[in-house]
């Protein structure tokens, strides 16, 4: 048997008989964890952008307005 054929046969055997696949419930809980983490990260990035501003878009951010008041 060729090396490629042997590789494909062993790979199939490993995927079918040796790998423990997660259940649908485990996949759902993992997906929820990833979605919540992504939302939290997006919120943090939004808040950083809101506070520090984007000068090239004309928004100085909350800190920019604060510095304008005291400066």
Short mmCIF file of C-alpha atoms in Angstrom, two decimals, residues 5-70:
data_model
loop_
_atom_site.label_atom_id
_atom_site.label_comp_id
_atom_site.label_asym_id
_atom_site.label_seq_id
_atom_site.Cartn_x
_atom_site.Cartn_y
_atom_site.Cartn_z
CA UNK A 5 -3.23 5.44 0.99
CA UNK A 6 -1.89 4.32 4.37
CA UNK A 7 -2.07 7.91 5.65
CA UNK A 8 -5.70 8.29 4.54
CA UNK A 9 -6.68 4.94 6.07
CA UNK A 10 -5.02 5.73 9.42
CA UNK A 11 -6.50 9.24 9.47
CA UNK A 12 -10.00 7.88 8.86
CA UNK A 13 -9.54 5.22 11.54
CA UNK A 14 -8.37 7.81 14.05
CA UNK A 15 -11.23 10.23 13.31
CA UNK A 16 -13.90 7.53 13.49
CA UNK A 17 -12.66 5.33 16.34
CA UNK A 18 -10.20 7.28 18.51
CA UNK A 19 -11.40 10.89 18.63
CA UNK A 20 -13.94 11.78 21.29
CA UNK A 21 -16.34 14.25 19.69
CA UNK A 22 -18.25 16.66 21.95
CA UNK A 23 -21.96 16.25 22.38
CA UNK A 24 -24.42 18.78 20.99
CA UNK A 25 -25.02 20.15 24.50
CA UNK A 26 -21.28 20.68 25.01
CA UNK A 27 -21.05 22.44 21.65
CA UNK A 28 -23.95 24.72 22.59
CA UNK A 29 -22.39 25.70 25.91
CA UNK A 30 -19.04 26.35 24.24
CA UNK A 31 -20.72 28.50 21.60
CA UNK A 32 -22.45 30.55 24.29
CA UNK A 33 -19.14 31.09 26.10
CA UNK A 34 -17.47 32.25 22.88
CA UNK A 35 -20.39 34.56 22.01
CA UNK A 36 -20.38 36.17 25.47
CA UNK A 37 -16.61 36.62 25.39
CA UNK A 38 -16.83 38.22 21.94
CA UNK A 39 -19.54 40.62 23.11
CA UNK A 40 -17.53 41.61 26.17
CA UNK A 41 -14.44 42.22 24.05
CA UNK A 42 -16.46 44.28 21.56
CA UNK A 43 -17.89 46.34 24.40
CA UNK A 44 -14.42 47.00 25.83
CA UNK A 45 -13.13 48.12 22.41
CA UNK A 46 -16.19 50.34 21.92
CA UNK A 47 -15.73 51.95 25.34
CA UNK A 48 -12.02 52.55 24.69
CA UNK A 49 -12.85 54.17 21.35
CA UNK A 50 -15.59 56.26 22.95
CA UNK A 51 -13.39 57.45 25.81
CA UNK A 52 -10.18 58.09 23.88
CA UNK A 53 -11.88 59.25 20.67
CA UNK A 54 -10.97 58.93 17.03
CA UNK A 55 -9.29 62.21 16.04
CA UNK A 56 -9.32 61.42 12.32
CA UNK A 57 -13.13 61.23 12.45
CA UNK A 58 -13.62 64.48 14.39
CA UNK A 59 -14.55 62.88 17.72
CA UNK A 60 -12.17 63.90 20.47
CA UNK A 61 -13.57 61.44 22.94
CA UNK A 62 -14.56 62.13 26.52
CA UNK A 63 -10.94 62.69 27.51
CA UNK A 64 -10.49 65.21 24.69
CA UNK A 65 -13.42 67.26 25.93
CA UNK A 66 -12.18 66.98 29.51
CA UNK A 67 -8.72 68.22 28.49
CA UNK A 68 -10.34 71.09 26.57
CA UNK A 69 -12.17 72.14 29.75
CA UNK A 70 -9.10 72.16 31.96
#
